[in-house]
XYZ file of C-alpha atoms in Angstrom:
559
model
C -21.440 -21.202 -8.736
C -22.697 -18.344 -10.939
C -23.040 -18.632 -14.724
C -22.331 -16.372 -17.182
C -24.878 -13.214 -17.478
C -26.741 -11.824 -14.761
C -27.748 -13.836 -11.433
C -31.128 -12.993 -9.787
C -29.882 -14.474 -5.900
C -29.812 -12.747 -2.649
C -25.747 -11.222 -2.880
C -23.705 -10.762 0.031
C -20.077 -9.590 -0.304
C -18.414 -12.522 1.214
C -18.358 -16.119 0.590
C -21.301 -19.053 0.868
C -22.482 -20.575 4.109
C -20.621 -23.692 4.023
C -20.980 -26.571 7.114
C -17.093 -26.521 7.624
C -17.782 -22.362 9.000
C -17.562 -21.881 12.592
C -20.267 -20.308 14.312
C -19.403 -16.022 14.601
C -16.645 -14.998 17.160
C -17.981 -12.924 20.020
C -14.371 -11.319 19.914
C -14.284 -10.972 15.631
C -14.345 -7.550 15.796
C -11.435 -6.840 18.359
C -9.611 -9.426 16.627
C -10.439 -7.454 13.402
C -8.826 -4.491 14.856
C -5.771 -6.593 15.471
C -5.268 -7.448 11.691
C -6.117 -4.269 10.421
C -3.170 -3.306 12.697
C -1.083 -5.510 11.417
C -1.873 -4.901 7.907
C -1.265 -0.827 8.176
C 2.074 -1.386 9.937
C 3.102 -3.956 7.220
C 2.575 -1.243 4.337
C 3.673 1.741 6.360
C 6.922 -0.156 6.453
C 7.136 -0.704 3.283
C 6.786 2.844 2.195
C 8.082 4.568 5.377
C 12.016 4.152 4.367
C 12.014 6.482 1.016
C 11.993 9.630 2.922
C 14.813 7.959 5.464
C 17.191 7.342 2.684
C 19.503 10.205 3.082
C 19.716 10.246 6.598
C 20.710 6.499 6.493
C 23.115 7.571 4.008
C 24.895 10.250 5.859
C 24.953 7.990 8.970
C 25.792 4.562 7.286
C 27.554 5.750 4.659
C 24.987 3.825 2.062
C 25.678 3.389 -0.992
C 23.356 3.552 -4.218
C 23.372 -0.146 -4.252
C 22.790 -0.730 -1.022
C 20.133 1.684 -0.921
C 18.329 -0.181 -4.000
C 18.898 -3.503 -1.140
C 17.149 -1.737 1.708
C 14.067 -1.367 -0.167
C 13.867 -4.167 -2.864
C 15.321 -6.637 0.097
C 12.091 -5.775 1.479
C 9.783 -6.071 -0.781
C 11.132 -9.318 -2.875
C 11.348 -11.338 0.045
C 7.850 -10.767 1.279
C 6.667 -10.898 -2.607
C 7.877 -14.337 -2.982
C 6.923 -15.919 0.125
C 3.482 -14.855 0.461
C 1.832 -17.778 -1.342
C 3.979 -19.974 0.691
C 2.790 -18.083 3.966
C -0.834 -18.473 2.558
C -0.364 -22.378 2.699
C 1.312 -22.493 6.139
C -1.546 -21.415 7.671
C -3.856 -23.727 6.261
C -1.659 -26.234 7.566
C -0.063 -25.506 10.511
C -3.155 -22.745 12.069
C -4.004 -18.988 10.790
C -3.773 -18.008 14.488
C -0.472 -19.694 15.074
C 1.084 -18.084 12.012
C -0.038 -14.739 12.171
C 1.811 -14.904 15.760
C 4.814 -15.919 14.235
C 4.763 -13.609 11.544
C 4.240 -10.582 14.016
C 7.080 -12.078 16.141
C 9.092 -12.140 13.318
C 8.622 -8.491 12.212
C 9.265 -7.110 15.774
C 12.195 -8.720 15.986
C 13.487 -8.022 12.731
C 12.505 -4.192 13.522
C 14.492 -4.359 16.344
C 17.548 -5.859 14.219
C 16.770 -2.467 11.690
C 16.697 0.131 14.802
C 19.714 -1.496 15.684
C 21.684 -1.634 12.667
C 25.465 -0.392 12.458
C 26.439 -1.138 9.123
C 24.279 -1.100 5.951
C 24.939 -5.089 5.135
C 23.123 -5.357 9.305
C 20.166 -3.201 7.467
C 19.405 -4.982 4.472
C 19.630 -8.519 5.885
C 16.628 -6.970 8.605
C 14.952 -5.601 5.787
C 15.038 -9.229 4.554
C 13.512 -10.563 7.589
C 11.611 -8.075 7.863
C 10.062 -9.142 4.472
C 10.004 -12.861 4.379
C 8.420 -12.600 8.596
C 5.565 -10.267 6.903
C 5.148 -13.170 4.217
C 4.085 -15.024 6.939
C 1.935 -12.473 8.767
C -0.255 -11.314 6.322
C -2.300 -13.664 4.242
C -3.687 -14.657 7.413
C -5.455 -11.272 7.878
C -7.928 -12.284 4.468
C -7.842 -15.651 5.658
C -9.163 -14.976 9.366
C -11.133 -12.618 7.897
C -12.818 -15.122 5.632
C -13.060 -17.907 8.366
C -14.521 -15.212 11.092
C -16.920 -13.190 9.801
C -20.661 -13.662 8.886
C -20.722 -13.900 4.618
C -23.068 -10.245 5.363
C -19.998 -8.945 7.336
C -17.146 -10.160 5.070
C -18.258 -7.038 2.047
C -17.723 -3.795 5.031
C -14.909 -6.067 6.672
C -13.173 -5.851 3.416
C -13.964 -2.434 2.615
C -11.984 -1.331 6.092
C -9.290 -3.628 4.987
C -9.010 -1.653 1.494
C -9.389 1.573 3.149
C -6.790 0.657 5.760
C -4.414 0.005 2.447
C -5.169 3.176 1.389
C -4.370 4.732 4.382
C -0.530 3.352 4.802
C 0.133 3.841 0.946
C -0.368 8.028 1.560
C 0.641 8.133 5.620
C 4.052 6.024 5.039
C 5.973 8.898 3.671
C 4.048 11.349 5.989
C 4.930 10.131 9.211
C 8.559 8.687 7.746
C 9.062 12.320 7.591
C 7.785 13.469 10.976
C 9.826 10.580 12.550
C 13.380 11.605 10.915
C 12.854 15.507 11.318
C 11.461 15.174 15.026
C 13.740 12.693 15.809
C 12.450 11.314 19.431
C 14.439 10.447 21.897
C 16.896 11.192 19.821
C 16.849 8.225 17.426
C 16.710 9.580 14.124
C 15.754 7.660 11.212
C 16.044 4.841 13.750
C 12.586 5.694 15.092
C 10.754 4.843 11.812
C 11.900 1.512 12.965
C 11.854 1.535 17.049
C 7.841 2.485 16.365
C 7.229 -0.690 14.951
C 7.621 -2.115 18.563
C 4.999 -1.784 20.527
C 2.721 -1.764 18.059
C 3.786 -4.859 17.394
C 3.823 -6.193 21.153
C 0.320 -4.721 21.370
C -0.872 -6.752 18.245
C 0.882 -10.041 19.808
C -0.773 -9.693 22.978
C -4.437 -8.399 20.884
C -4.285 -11.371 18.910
C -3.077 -13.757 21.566
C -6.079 -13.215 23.380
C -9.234 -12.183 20.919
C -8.020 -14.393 18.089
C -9.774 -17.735 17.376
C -7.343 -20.519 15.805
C -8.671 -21.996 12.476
C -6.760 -24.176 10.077
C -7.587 -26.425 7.221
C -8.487 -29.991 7.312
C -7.252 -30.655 4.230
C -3.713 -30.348 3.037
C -1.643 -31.628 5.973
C 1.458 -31.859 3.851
C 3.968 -28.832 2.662
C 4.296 -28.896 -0.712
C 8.471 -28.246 -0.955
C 8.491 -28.940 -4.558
C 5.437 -26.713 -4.906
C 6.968 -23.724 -2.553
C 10.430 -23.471 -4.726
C 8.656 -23.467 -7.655
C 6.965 -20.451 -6.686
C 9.192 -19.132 -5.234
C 11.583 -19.363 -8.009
C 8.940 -18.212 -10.485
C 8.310 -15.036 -8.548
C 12.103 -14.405 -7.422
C 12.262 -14.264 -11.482
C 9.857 -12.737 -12.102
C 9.763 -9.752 -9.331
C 13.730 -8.612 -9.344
C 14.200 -7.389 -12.853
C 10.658 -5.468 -12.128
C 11.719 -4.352 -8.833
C 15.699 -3.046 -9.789
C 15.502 -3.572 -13.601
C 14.638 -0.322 -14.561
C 17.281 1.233 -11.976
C 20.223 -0.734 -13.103
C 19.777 -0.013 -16.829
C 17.826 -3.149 -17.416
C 20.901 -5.576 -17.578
C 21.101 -8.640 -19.680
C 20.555 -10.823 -16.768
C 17.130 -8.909 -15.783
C 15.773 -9.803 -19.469
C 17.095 -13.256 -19.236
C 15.263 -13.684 -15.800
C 12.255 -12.155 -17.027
C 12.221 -15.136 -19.807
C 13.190 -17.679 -17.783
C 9.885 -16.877 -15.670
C 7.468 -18.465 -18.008
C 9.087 -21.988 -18.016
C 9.265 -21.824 -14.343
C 5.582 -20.889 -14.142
C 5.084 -23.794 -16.552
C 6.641 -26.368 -14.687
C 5.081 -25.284 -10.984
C 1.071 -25.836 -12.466
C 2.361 -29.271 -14.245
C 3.756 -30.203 -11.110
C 0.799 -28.972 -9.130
C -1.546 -30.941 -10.938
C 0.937 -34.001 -10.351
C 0.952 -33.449 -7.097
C -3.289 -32.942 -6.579
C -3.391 -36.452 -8.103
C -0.910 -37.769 -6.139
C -1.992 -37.124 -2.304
C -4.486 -33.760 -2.679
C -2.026 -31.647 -1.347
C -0.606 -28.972 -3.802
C 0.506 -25.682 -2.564
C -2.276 -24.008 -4.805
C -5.083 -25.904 -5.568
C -5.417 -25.137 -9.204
C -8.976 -25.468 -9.793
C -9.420 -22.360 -7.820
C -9.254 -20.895 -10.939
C -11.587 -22.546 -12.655
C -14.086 -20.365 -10.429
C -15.021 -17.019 -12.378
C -15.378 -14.981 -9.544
C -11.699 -16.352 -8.633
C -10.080 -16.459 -11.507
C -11.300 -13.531 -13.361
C -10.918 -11.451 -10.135
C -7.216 -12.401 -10.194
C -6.512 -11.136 -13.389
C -8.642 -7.517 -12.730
C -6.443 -7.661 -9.354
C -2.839 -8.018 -11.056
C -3.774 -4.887 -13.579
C -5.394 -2.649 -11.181
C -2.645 -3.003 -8.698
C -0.243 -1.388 -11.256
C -2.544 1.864 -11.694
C -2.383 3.714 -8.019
C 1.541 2.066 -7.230
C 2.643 3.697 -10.656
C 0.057 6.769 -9.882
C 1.678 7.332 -6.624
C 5.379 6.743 -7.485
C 5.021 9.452 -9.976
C 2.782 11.872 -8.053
C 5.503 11.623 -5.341
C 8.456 12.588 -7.682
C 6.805 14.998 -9.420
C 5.335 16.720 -6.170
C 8.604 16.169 -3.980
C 11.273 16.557 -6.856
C 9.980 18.624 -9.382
C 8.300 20.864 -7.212
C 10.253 20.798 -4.063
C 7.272 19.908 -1.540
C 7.750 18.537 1.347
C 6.755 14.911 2.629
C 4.251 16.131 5.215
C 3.265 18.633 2.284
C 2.695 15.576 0.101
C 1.012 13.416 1.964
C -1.680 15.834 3.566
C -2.607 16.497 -0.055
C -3.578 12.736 -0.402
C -6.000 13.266 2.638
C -9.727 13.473 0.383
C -8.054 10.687 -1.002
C -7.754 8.615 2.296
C -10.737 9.623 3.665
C -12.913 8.585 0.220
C -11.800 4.798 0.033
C -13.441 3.880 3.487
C -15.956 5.879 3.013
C -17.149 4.891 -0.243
C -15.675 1.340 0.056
C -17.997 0.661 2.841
C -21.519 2.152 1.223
C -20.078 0.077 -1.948
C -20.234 -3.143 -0.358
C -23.001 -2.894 1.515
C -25.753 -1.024 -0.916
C -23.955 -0.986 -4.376
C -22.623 -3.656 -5.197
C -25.413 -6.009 -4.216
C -27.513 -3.764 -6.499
C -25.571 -3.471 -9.078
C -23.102 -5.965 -9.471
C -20.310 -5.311 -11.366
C -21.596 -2.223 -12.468
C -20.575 -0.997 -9.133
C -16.938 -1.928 -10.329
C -16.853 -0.284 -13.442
C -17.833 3.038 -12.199
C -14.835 2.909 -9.812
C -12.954 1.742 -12.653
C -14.189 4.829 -15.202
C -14.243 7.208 -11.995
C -10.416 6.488 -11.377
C -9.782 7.434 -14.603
C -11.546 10.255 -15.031
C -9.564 11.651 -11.463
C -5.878 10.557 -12.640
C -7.308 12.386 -16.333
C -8.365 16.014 -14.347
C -5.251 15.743 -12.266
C -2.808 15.271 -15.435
C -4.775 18.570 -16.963
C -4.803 20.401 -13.854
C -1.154 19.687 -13.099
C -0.515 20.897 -16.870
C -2.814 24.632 -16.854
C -1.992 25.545 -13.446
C 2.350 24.648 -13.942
C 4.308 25.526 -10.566
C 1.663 27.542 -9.471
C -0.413 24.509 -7.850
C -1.469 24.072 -4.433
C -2.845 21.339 -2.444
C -6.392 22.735 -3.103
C -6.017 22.163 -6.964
C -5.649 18.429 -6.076
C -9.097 17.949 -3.892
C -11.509 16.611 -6.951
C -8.963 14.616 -8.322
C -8.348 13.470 -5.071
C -12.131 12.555 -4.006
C -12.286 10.497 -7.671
C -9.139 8.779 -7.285
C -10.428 7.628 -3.402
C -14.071 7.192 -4.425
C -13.245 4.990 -7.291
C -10.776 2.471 -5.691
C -13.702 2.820 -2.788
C -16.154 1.496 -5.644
C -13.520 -1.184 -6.946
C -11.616 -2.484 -4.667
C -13.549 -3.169 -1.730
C -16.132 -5.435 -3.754
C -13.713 -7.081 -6.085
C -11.552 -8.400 -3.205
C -14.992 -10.245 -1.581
C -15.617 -11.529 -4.856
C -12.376 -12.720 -5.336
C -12.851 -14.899 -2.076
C -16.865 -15.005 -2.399
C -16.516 -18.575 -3.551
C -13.490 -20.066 -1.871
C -14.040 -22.519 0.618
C -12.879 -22.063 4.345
C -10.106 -24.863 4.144
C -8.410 -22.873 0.661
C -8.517 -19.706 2.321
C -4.965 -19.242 3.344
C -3.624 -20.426 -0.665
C -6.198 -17.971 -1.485
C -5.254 -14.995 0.378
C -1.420 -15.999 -0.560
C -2.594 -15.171 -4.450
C -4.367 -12.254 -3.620
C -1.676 -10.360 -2.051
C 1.376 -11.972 -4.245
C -1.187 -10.976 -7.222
C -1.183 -7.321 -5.801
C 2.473 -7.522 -5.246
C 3.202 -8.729 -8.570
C 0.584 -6.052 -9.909
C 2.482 -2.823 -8.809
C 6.128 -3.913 -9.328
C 4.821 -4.003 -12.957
C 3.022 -0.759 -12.347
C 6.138 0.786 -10.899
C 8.218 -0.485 -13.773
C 6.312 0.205 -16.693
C 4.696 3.123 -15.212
C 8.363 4.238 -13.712
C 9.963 3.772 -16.813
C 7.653 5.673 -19.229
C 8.232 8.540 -16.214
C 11.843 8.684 -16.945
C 12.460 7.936 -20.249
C 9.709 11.136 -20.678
C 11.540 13.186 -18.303
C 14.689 12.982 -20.078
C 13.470 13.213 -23.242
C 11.634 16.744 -22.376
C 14.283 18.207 -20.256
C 15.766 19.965 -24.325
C 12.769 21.071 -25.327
C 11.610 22.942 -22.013
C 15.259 23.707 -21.632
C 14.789 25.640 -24.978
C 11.464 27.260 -23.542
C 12.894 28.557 -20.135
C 16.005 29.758 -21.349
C 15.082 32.912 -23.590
C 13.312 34.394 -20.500
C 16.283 34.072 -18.638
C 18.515 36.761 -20.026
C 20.279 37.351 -16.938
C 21.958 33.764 -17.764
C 25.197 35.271 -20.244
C 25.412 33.846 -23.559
C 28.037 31.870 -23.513
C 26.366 29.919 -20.702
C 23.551 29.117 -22.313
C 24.460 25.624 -23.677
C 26.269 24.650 -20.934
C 22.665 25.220 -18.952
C 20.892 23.015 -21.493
C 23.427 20.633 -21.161
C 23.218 20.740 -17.533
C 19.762 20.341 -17.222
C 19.568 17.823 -19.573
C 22.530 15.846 -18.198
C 20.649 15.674 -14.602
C 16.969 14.577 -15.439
C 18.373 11.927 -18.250
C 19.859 10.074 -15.321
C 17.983 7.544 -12.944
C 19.424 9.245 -9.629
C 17.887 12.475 -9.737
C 19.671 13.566 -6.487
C 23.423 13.671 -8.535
C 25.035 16.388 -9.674
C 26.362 15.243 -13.173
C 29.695 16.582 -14.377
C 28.392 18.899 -17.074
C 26.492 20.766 -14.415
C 30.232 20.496 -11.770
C 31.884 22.716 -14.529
C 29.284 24.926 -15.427
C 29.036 26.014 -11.702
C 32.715 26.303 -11.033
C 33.174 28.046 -14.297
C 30.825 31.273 -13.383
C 31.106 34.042 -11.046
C 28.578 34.231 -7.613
C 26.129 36.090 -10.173
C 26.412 33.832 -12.981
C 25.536 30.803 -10.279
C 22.545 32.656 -9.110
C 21.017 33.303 -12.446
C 22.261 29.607 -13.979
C 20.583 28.376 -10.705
C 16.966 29.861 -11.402
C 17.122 28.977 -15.142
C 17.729 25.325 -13.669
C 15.173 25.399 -11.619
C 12.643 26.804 -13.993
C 13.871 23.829 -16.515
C 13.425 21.230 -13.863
C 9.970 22.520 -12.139
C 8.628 22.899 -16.394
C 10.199 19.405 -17.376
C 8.394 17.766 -14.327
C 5.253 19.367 -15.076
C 5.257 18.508 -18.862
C 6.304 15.043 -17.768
C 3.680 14.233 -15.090
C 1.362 14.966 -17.676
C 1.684 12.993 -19.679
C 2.300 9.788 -17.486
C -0.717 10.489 -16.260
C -2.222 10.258 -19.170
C -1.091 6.639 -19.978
C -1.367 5.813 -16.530
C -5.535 6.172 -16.973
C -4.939 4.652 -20.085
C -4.352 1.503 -17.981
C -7.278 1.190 -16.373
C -9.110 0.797 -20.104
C -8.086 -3.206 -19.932
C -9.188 -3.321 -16.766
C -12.494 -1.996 -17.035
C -12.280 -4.898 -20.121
C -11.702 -7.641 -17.941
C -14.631 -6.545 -15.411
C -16.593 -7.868 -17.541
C -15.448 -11.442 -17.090
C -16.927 -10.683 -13.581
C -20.053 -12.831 -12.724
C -23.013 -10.301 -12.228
C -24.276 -10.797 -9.155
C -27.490 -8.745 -8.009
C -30.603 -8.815 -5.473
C -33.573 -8.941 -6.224
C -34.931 -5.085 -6.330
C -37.637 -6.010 -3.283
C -34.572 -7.383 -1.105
C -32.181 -4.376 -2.226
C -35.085 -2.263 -0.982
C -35.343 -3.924 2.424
């Protein structure tokens, strides 16, 4: 175990040689491609819906609510089962329950294609979420048990990239799906695609996949799992609708009810290591720097690119009108700079380096959300895809530099038999990480947006002169009415009578003073969420210093 200050030891990205590892798989690498599968069509899933919304709306009839369902369903169900799912395959076989968990999610994509009512749709999206929870913290966990510890740093840096990749392509190809419609299916297809790639990861896995469990830890923890899962549940809603619903007194009072859950699950945990050794999260897993302080960079840094791209996606889609094929080819330097970098960082910086490696990712990212909030202010509605490219390449080649590396440092030091808890905390961590980012990040978004809608409103409005005088408050109040309000897509009463009250002239000039205040108010507003967005990243460039410093030896980093 490393000590504080700097290590002189020959560093590898993944964890120590340990007698309980099995020899290398011939077939790690086919089974790799299997989970990285897996992984991508988890997160494209998780993104894909957004841009399906109003078509499941005009064919279901959704409302609001159940629109908030389809997607938080989704993504609260998987959040607070993963640890759970972690633990299961310790027990019962990684192999087994990453078969199971892609079982699962075919079937409950099926269930989605299939849908006929909206209450049919959100109990799949359930499924969908808890059957993921199951599925993927095996992928770290194979991945930790399979490879070679000089193969686990570029496995890891194709599982970050891969990440990456889903995050920018869910919306893209969500929007090629619903507007091509194949066969006919509509948003359906965003569902129906999730079939055989499914069936083709079954049978992949089925056959390439070697079975690895833990010898430890026969027994589920029940306590243990509704404890967590309690804790989470608490802890995850109010983040995940909170700021939607007008943060209700029952989200606040869940929020604080969260800590004396979280209290009771690690006293019972430690009750239940010294009764018979088999706790749902072995506890002293923290105790391990690399572990623990990894943990805590991974729950901050999550929040940066989930409340980056939430924002970047409103203000690019509605402030600016772009399309969802529009927006996500702009994130392509971005997609194509995590791999890229997040392989060279595993394998040639970080060893040299150490955490070094990680802070220039961290200060990189910064600096790229920093020039995008400056060029997104100079150039106004006048900016193209092009403007985005160096902001782009930072943002990529930073979470390239960090991510990557601090995810096989996180799990450089966990044994084989705690590698499904492990990989549970990782990805619940990450969960837990950008509902926060969403939240806070989210909320500043709005509460800006609102707030600047006057002022710009008073900016746009003397250039508009074909707008007649006695419309002009009405317009403010208009456009101040419809980016106060959480649903951006509703047409609020003030703006109803100001429409109905002018002639086919008057609506054509109030319509481009509305759409000057809106495309100004989004700029101004992206701005400067941006800018406390990078401000984020400043604690977690603090806490990468709690990293141990690994390094090699210069004649061995030369070799």
């Amino acid at each position: 175990m490393s000590k504080a200050g700097q290590t002189e030891q020959p560093a590898t990205a993944g964890p120590p040689v340990t007698p309980e590892a099995p020899e290398p798989d011939p077939k790690r690498w086919l089974a790799l491609a299997v989970l990285l599968v897996a992984t991508f069509m988890d997160l494209l899933d998780a993104n894909i819906i957004t841009v399906a919304i109003p078509a499941i709306q005009r064919d279901l009839g959704a409302s609001a609510v159940a629109v908030q369902a389809m997607t938080a369903g989704y993504t609260l169900s998987f959040a607070v089962l993963l640890i759970t799912g972690g633990r299961l395959g310790d027990i019962f076989g990684r192999k087994r329950m990453f078969l199971t968990g892609v079982a699962g999610f075919v079937v409950a994509s099926a269930l989605c294609a299939a849908a006929q009512s909206t209450e049919m749709l959100v109990a799949s999206r359930v499924l969908q979420g808890l059957a993921a929870a199951v599925m993927v913290p095996q992928v770290l966990a194979l991945i930790h048990v399979t490879f070679a510890p000089q193969e686990v740093g570029r496995v890891v840096s194709l599982y970050a990239s891969m990440i990456g990749m889903a995050i920018v392509c869910g919306p893209v190809i969500g929007g090629a799906l619903v507007d091509w419609s194949p066969l006919g299916l509509g948003w359906r297809s965003i569902f129906v695609v999730n079939l055989p790639v499914g069936v083709a990861a079954l049978v992949g896995a089925w056959r390439w996949m070697r079975e690895s469990n833990s010898p430890h830890a026969k027994r589920l923890d029940i306590v243990g799992m509704l404890l967590a899962i309690g804790g989470l549940l608490l802890l995850m809603l109010p983040l995940t609708l909170g700021r939607e619903l007008g943060w209700p007194a029952w989200s606040i009072v869940s929020l604080v009810a969260a800590a004396p859950v979280g209290v009771a699950f690690v006293l019972y945990e430690r009750h239940k290591t010294r009764k018979d050794g088999s706790p749902l999260v072995t506890l002293s897993l923290f105790k391990v720097r690399a572990f623990g302080a990894g943990i805590g960079v991974q729950l901050l840094f999550s929040a940066v690119p989930a409340g980056f791209f939430l924002s970047w996606t409103l203000y690019l889609q509605g402030g600016l009108g772009w399309s969802a094929l529009h927006t996500g080819l702009t994130a392509v330097p971005f997609s194509v700079c995590v791999p890229l970098v997040g392989s060279f960082a595993v394998r040639r910086l970080s060893p040299r380096y150490g955490r070094y490696c990680l802070l220039a990712g961290a200060l990189m990212m910064l600096a790229g959300i920093a020039s995008y909030a400056w060029v997104a202010d100079r150039t106004g509605a006048d900016i193209t895809s092009w403007h985005a490219v160096p902001a782009m390449i930072l943002l990529g080649s930073g979470m390239g530099l960090l991510m990557p590396p601090l995810t096989a440092l996180v799990l450089r030091e966990v044994t084989p038999q705690e590698a499904g808890a492990a990989s549970g905390i990782i990805n619940a961590t990450g969960q837990l990480g950008a509902a926060l980012g969403v939240a806070v990040i989210g909320g500043v978004f709005f509460s800006a947006l609102g707030a600047n809608a006057g002022p710009q409103a008073d900016r746009a409005l003397p250039e508009h002169r074909a707008v007649a005088p006695q419309h002009v408050t009405a317009v403010r109040t208009c456009a101040t009415d419809s980016l106060g309000q959480d649903d951006l897509t509703k047409v609020p009463p003030s703006c109803t009578m100001l429409l109905d009250g002018a002639d086919a002239g008057g609506r054509e000039a109030i319509a481009g003073a509305l759409g000057d205040i809106r495309g100004r108010t989004f700029q101004t507003t992206y701005s400067e969420t941006l800018y406390w967005t990078a401000a984020g990243l400043i604690p977690v460039t603090g806490l990468l210093f709690l990293l141990p410093h690994h390094r090699v030896r210069k004649q061995e980093a030369a070799v």
